[in-house]
Amino acid sequence: MAAGSGSGSRAAGWARGTLIRGAVVALASFTAALYCLRTEVLHRAFSFHSHRNSGSMDETLQLVRNIVPPLTAEKHKGQDGRIAVIGGCSEYTGAPYFAAIASLKAGADLVHVFCTTDAAPIIKSYSPNLIVHPVLDKNTAVDEIVRWFPALHAMVIGPGLGRDEMVQQNTKDGLWVITQEPTVIQGYTKAILTPNVVEFGRLYTAVMETPVDMENEPEALLKLSRALGNVTIVQKGRHDLISDGTTVLVCSLEGSGRRCGGQGDLLSGSLGLMAHWAFAAAKEKTDGINPTLVAAFGACALTRQCNNQAFQKHHRSMTTSDMIAEISTAFHKLFES
């Protein structure tokens, strides 16, 4: 999310670049930060909470169903989602692939992967359905990616970026740059961050200058989101907590105890697509709820459903590739049945 040397003004531009083009940014594998808005926390979850009636669970699912665009003969290629994944190096080729293919299988029409030169042929070999750009380790990387902005609806930044010096200069690791310089993402309310528990704690401490109180996770999430200017955060964990600094949603659909690598990439890829759908949908379809919350809830639900279905078949041997194979049936069960 930062430009090359000598272009400091592009650092914020890279993080906010899609704002210029009206695109949504879904930031994968990052941490997050917020402050407190109110003590009342609205929970919408798949599992029952005693202070909410059971209707709220169906209502939240229905909001996700509302934003899924219908498939009609009148549509043309690209209308239902042109998504970019920024990430991928020689050590980490699986992460950008998982994010990209998850977005494609969830319903995107076109998915681009912007990766390093040596990662490109490997990622291309995984699937002929992805458009792969070997640019991240070039001096011209920022310019080459920015020129694609008008053709993109959303960007997923972070899967498999690695620590190569040139890549770091061109992109900056999402977690690192936000932790060190929160103003990069400050106030960009179309951004969605997806930290795990460790990443969340690290960013919370960096932004709030105090350790996070994990005994009151919803309140900590509210505080961190508000501190970043109401940036939406998905705090992954036993239950996924989602907040835009105003509301907290809880997605506790049953998954499994299997925690293989790559599941967060599936989440971020599908989230980038659903963020586009949510912002493209008419306002009444989200019933006044922030589109980022609806998109995040949908992506969390889909990931958990894929996890559950894959685990039923493969048990301890389940991998993220097995989860990817479940996207079609999981999506249909949750949002189209």
Coordinates of C-alpha atoms in Angstrom, one line a residue, residues 18-325:
T18 CA -9.7 2.9 -5.2
L19 CA -11.6 5.7 -3.5
I20 CA -10.7 7.9 -6.5
R21 CA -12.3 5.3 -8.8
G22 CA -15.2 4.5 -6.5
A23 CA -13.9 1.0 -5.8
V24 CA -14.0 -0.9 -2.6
V25 CA -10.9 -2.0 -0.8
A26 CA -10.9 -5.3 1.1
L27 CA -7.7 -5.6 3.0
A28 CA -6.7 -9.2 3.7
S29 CA -4.6 -10.4 6.6
F30 CA -4.3 -7.0 8.2
T31 CA -4.9 -5.8 11.7
A32 CA -7.3 -3.1 12.8
A33 CA -8.0 -0.3 15.2
L34 CA -11.1 1.5 16.7
Y35 CA -12.8 3.4 19.5
C36 CA -16.0 3.2 21.4
L37 CA -19.3 4.5 20.0
R38 CA -22.0 3.1 22.3
T39 CA -22.4 0.5 25.0
E40 CA -25.3 -1.1 23.2
V41 CA -23.9 -3.8 20.8
L42 CA -26.2 -5.1 18.1
H43 CA -25.5 -8.8 17.6
R44 CA -26.7 -10.6 14.4
A45 CA -25.5 -14.1 14.4
F46 CA -26.3 -17.6 13.1
S47 CA -26.2 -19.0 16.6
F48 CA -28.9 -17.8 19.0
H49 CA -28.2 -15.0 21.5
S50 CA -30.7 -14.7 24.3
H51 CA -31.2 -10.9 24.0
R52 CA -32.1 -11.2 20.3
N53 CA -35.1 -12.9 18.8
S54 CA -34.5 -15.7 16.4
G55 CA -35.9 -13.6 13.5
S56 CA -32.7 -11.5 13.5
M57 CA -30.6 -14.4 12.2
D58 CA -32.8 -14.9 9.1
E59 CA -32.9 -11.1 8.7
T60 CA -29.2 -10.8 8.5
L61 CA -28.9 -13.7 6.0
Q62 CA -31.7 -12.1 4.0
L63 CA -29.7 -8.9 3.7
V64 CA -26.8 -10.9 2.2
R65 CA -29.2 -12.7 -0.2
N66 CA -30.5 -9.2 -1.2
I67 CA -27.1 -8.0 -2.5
V68 CA -26.4 -11.1 -4.6
P69 CA -27.0 -10.0 -8.2
P70 CA -29.3 -12.2 -10.3
L71 CA -27.9 -14.0 -13.3
T72 CA -29.7 -12.9 -16.4
A73 CA -29.1 -13.2 -20.1
E74 CA -28.9 -9.4 -20.5
K75 CA -25.7 -9.1 -18.5
H76 CA -22.2 -8.8 -20.0
K77 CA -18.8 -10.1 -18.8
G78 CA -17.5 -8.0 -15.9
Q79 CA -20.8 -6.7 -14.6
D80 CA -20.9 -8.9 -11.5
G81 CA -17.4 -8.3 -10.3
R82 CA -13.9 -7.3 -11.5
I83 CA -11.7 -8.0 -8.5
A84 CA -8.0 -7.6 -8.0
V85 CA -5.7 -9.5 -5.5
I86 CA -2.5 -7.7 -4.7
G87 CA 0.0 -10.3 -3.3
G88 CA 2.0 -13.3 -4.2
C89 CA 5.8 -14.0 -4.1
S90 CA 8.0 -17.0 -4.6
E91 CA 7.5 -18.3 -1.1
Y92 CA 3.7 -17.6 -0.9
T93 CA 1.8 -18.5 -4.1
G94 CA -1.1 -20.3 -2.4
A95 CA -2.5 -17.3 -0.5
P96 CA -3.2 -15.1 -3.6
Y97 CA -4.5 -18.1 -5.5
F98 CA -7.0 -19.0 -2.7
A99 CA -8.2 -15.4 -2.4
A100 CA -8.6 -15.0 -6.2
I101 CA -10.2 -18.4 -6.9
A102 CA -12.6 -17.9 -4.0
S103 CA -13.7 -14.6 -5.4
L104 CA -14.2 -16.2 -8.8
K105 CA -16.1 -19.2 -7.6
A106 CA -18.3 -17.0 -5.4
G107 CA -19.5 -15.2 -8.5
A108 CA -16.9 -12.7 -9.8
D109 CA -16.6 -12.4 -13.6
L110 CA -13.0 -11.5 -13.7
V111 CA -10.2 -11.7 -11.2
H112 CA -6.7 -10.2 -11.5
V113 CA -3.7 -11.2 -9.4
F114 CA -0.8 -8.7 -9.2
C115 CA 2.2 -10.7 -8.0
T116 CA 6.0 -10.9 -8.3
T117 CA 7.6 -12.1 -11.5
D118 CA 8.7 -15.5 -10.2
A119 CA 5.3 -16.2 -8.6
A120 CA 3.3 -15.5 -11.8
P121 CA 3.9 -18.8 -13.7
I122 CA 3.2 -20.8 -10.5
I123 CA -0.1 -19.0 -9.9
K124 CA -1.0 -19.3 -13.6
S125 CA -0.4 -23.1 -13.4
Y126 CA -2.9 -23.3 -10.6
S127 CA -5.8 -22.0 -12.7
P128 CA -6.2 -20.7 -16.3
N129 CA -9.2 -18.7 -15.1
L130 CA -7.1 -16.0 -13.4
I131 CA -5.5 -13.0 -15.0
V132 CA -2.0 -12.8 -13.6
H133 CA 0.3 -9.7 -13.7
P134 CA 4.0 -10.2 -12.8
V135 CA 4.7 -6.7 -11.6
L136 CA 5.1 -6.4 -7.8
D137 CA 8.9 -6.6 -7.9
K138 CA 9.3 -4.0 -10.7
N139 CA 10.2 -0.4 -10.3
T140 CA 7.1 0.5 -12.3
A141 CA 4.8 -1.7 -10.1
V142 CA 2.7 1.2 -8.7
D143 CA 2.1 2.8 -12.0
E144 CA 1.3 -0.5 -13.7
I145 CA -1.3 -1.4 -11.0
V146 CA -2.8 2.1 -10.8
R147 CA -3.6 2.1 -14.5
W148 CA -6.0 -0.8 -13.9
F149 CA -8.0 1.0 -11.3
P150 CA -10.8 2.2 -13.7
A151 CA -11.4 -1.5 -14.6
L152 CA -11.7 -2.8 -11.1
H153 CA -14.5 -2.9 -8.6
A154 CA -12.6 -4.0 -5.5
M155 CA -9.1 -4.9 -4.4
V156 CA -7.9 -7.5 -1.9
I157 CA -4.5 -6.4 -0.6
G158 CA -2.1 -8.6 1.3
P159 CA -2.3 -12.4 0.6
G160 CA 1.2 -13.7 0.2
L161 CA 3.1 -10.4 -0.1
G162 CA 6.2 -11.8 1.6
R163 CA 9.1 -9.7 2.7
D164 CA 11.0 -9.0 -0.5
E165 CA 12.6 -5.6 -0.3
M166 CA 11.3 -4.4 -3.7
V167 CA 7.8 -5.7 -3.0
Q168 CA 7.9 -4.0 0.4
Q169 CA 8.9 -0.7 -1.3
N170 CA 6.1 -1.0 -3.8
T171 CA 3.3 -2.3 -1.7
K172 CA 4.2 -2.3 2.0
D173 CA 2.9 -5.2 4.0
G174 CA -0.6 -4.3 5.0
L175 CA -0.3 -5.2 8.7
W176 CA 3.1 -3.4 9.0
V177 CA 2.0 -0.2 7.3
I178 CA -1.3 0.2 9.2
T179 CA 0.4 -0.6 12.5
Q180 CA 3.2 1.9 11.8
E181 CA 1.1 4.5 10.1
P182 CA -2.6 4.2 10.8
T183 CA -3.3 7.4 8.9
V184 CA -2.9 5.5 5.7
I185 CA -6.3 4.0 6.1
Q186 CA -7.8 6.5 8.5
G187 CA -11.3 7.5 7.7
Y188 CA -11.6 5.4 4.5
T189 CA -14.9 3.8 5.4
K190 CA -15.0 1.5 2.4
A191 CA -12.0 -0.4 3.7
I192 CA -12.4 -3.7 5.4
L193 CA -9.6 -5.2 7.6
T194 CA -9.5 -8.9 8.4
P195 CA -7.1 -9.5 11.3
N196 CA -6.8 -12.7 13.3
V197 CA -6.6 -12.6 17.1
V198 CA -2.9 -12.0 17.2
E199 CA -2.9 -9.4 14.5
F200 CA -5.8 -7.6 16.2
G201 CA -4.0 -7.4 19.5
R202 CA -0.9 -6.1 17.8
L203 CA -2.7 -3.3 16.0
Y204 CA -4.9 -2.4 18.9
T205 CA -1.8 -1.9 21.1
A206 CA -0.1 0.2 18.4
V207 CA -3.1 2.4 17.8
M208 CA -4.7 2.7 21.3
E209 CA -1.3 2.6 23.1
T210 CA -2.7 0.0 25.6
P211 CA -3.1 -3.8 25.5
V212 CA -6.4 -5.1 24.3
D213 CA -8.9 -6.4 26.8
M214 CA -9.8 -9.7 25.4
E215 CA -12.4 -10.2 28.1
N216 CA -14.6 -7.6 26.3
E217 CA -13.9 -8.2 22.6
P218 CA -16.9 -6.4 21.2
E219 CA -16.1 -3.2 23.1
A220 CA -12.4 -3.4 22.0
L221 CA -13.5 -3.9 18.4
L222 CA -15.8 -0.9 18.6
K223 CA -13.0 1.3 20.0
L224 CA -10.5 0.2 17.4
S225 CA -12.8 0.8 14.5
R226 CA -13.7 4.2 15.7
A227 CA -10.1 5.1 16.2
L228 CA -9.4 4.3 12.6
G229 CA -12.3 6.5 11.5
N230 CA -15.0 3.8 11.3
V231 CA -13.1 1.5 9.1
T232 CA -14.9 -1.9 9.2
I233 CA -12.9 -4.7 10.9
V234 CA -13.5 -8.4 10.8
Q235 CA -11.9 -9.9 13.9
K236 CA -11.5 -13.6 13.0
G237 CA -11.7 -16.1 15.8
R238 CA -13.9 -18.7 17.5
H239 CA -16.7 -16.4 16.5
D240 CA -16.1 -13.8 13.9
L241 CA -16.8 -10.3 15.2
I242 CA -17.5 -7.5 12.6
S243 CA -17.8 -3.8 13.4
D244 CA -17.8 -0.4 11.7
G245 CA -17.5 1.4 15.0
T246 CA -21.3 1.7 15.3
T247 CA -22.6 -1.9 15.2
V248 CA -21.1 -5.3 16.1
L249 CA -22.2 -8.3 14.2
V250 CA -21.3 -11.8 15.3
C251 CA -21.1 -14.6 12.8
S252 CA -21.0 -17.9 14.8
L253 CA -22.2 -20.3 12.1
E254 CA -20.7 -23.7 12.9
G255 CA -17.4 -24.4 11.1
S256 CA -15.0 -27.0 12.5
G257 CA -11.9 -27.2 14.8
R258 CA -9.6 -27.5 11.7
R259 CA -7.5 -24.4 11.3
C260 CA -5.3 -25.1 8.2
G261 CA -3.5 -22.2 6.5
G262 CA -5.3 -20.4 3.7
Q263 CA -8.8 -20.1 5.2
G264 CA -8.4 -16.4 5.8
D265 CA -7.5 -16.0 2.1
L266 CA -10.8 -17.6 1.1
L267 CA -12.5 -15.2 3.4
S268 CA -10.8 -12.1 2.0
G269 CA -11.3 -13.1 -1.6
S270 CA -15.1 -13.7 -1.2
L271 CA -15.3 -10.5 0.9
G272 CA -13.8 -8.4 -1.9
L273 CA -16.5 -9.6 -4.2
M274 CA -19.3 -9.2 -1.7
A275 CA -18.2 -5.7 -0.8
H276 CA -18.6 -4.7 -4.5
W277 CA -22.1 -6.3 -4.5
A278 CA -23.1 -4.6 -1.3
F279 CA -22.1 -1.1 -2.5
A280 CA -23.7 -1.7 -5.9
A281 CA -27.0 -2.8 -4.5
A282 CA -29.8 -0.4 -3.8
K283 CA -29.8 1.1 -0.3
E284 CA -33.0 -0.5 0.7
K285 CA -31.5 -4.0 0.1
T286 CA -29.2 -3.6 3.1
D287 CA -32.0 -2.1 5.2
G288 CA -30.0 0.8 6.4
I289 CA -27.0 -1.3 7.6
N290 CA -23.5 -0.4 6.4
P291 CA -22.8 -2.3 3.2
T292 CA -19.4 -3.3 4.5
L293 CA -21.1 -5.1 7.4
V294 CA -23.4 -7.0 5.2
A295 CA -20.6 -8.0 2.9
A296 CA -18.3 -9.1 5.8
F297 CA -21.1 -11.1 7.4
G298 CA -21.7 -12.9 4.1
A299 CA -18.1 -13.7 3.6
C300 CA -17.7 -15.0 7.1
A301 CA -20.8 -17.2 6.8
L302 CA -19.6 -18.6 3.5
T303 CA -16.1 -19.4 4.8
R304 CA -17.5 -21.1 7.9
Q305 CA -20.0 -23.1 5.8
C306 CA -17.3 -24.2 3.4
N307 CA -15.2 -25.2 6.4
N308 CA -18.0 -27.3 7.9
Q309 CA -18.8 -29.1 4.7
A310 CA -15.2 -29.8 3.8
F311 CA -14.6 -31.1 7.4
Q312 CA -17.5 -33.5 7.2
K313 CA -15.8 -35.1 4.2
H314 CA -12.1 -35.0 5.0
H315 CA -12.0 -34.6 8.8
R316 CA -8.4 -33.9 10.1
S317 CA -7.0 -34.1 6.6
M318 CA -9.1 -31.1 5.4
T319 CA -7.2 -28.4 3.6
T320 CA -8.2 -25.0 2.1
S321 CA -8.3 -26.6 -1.3
D322 CA -11.1 -28.9 0.0
M323 CA -12.9 -25.8 1.2
I324 CA -12.6 -24.1 -2.2
A325 CA -14.3 -27.1 -3.7

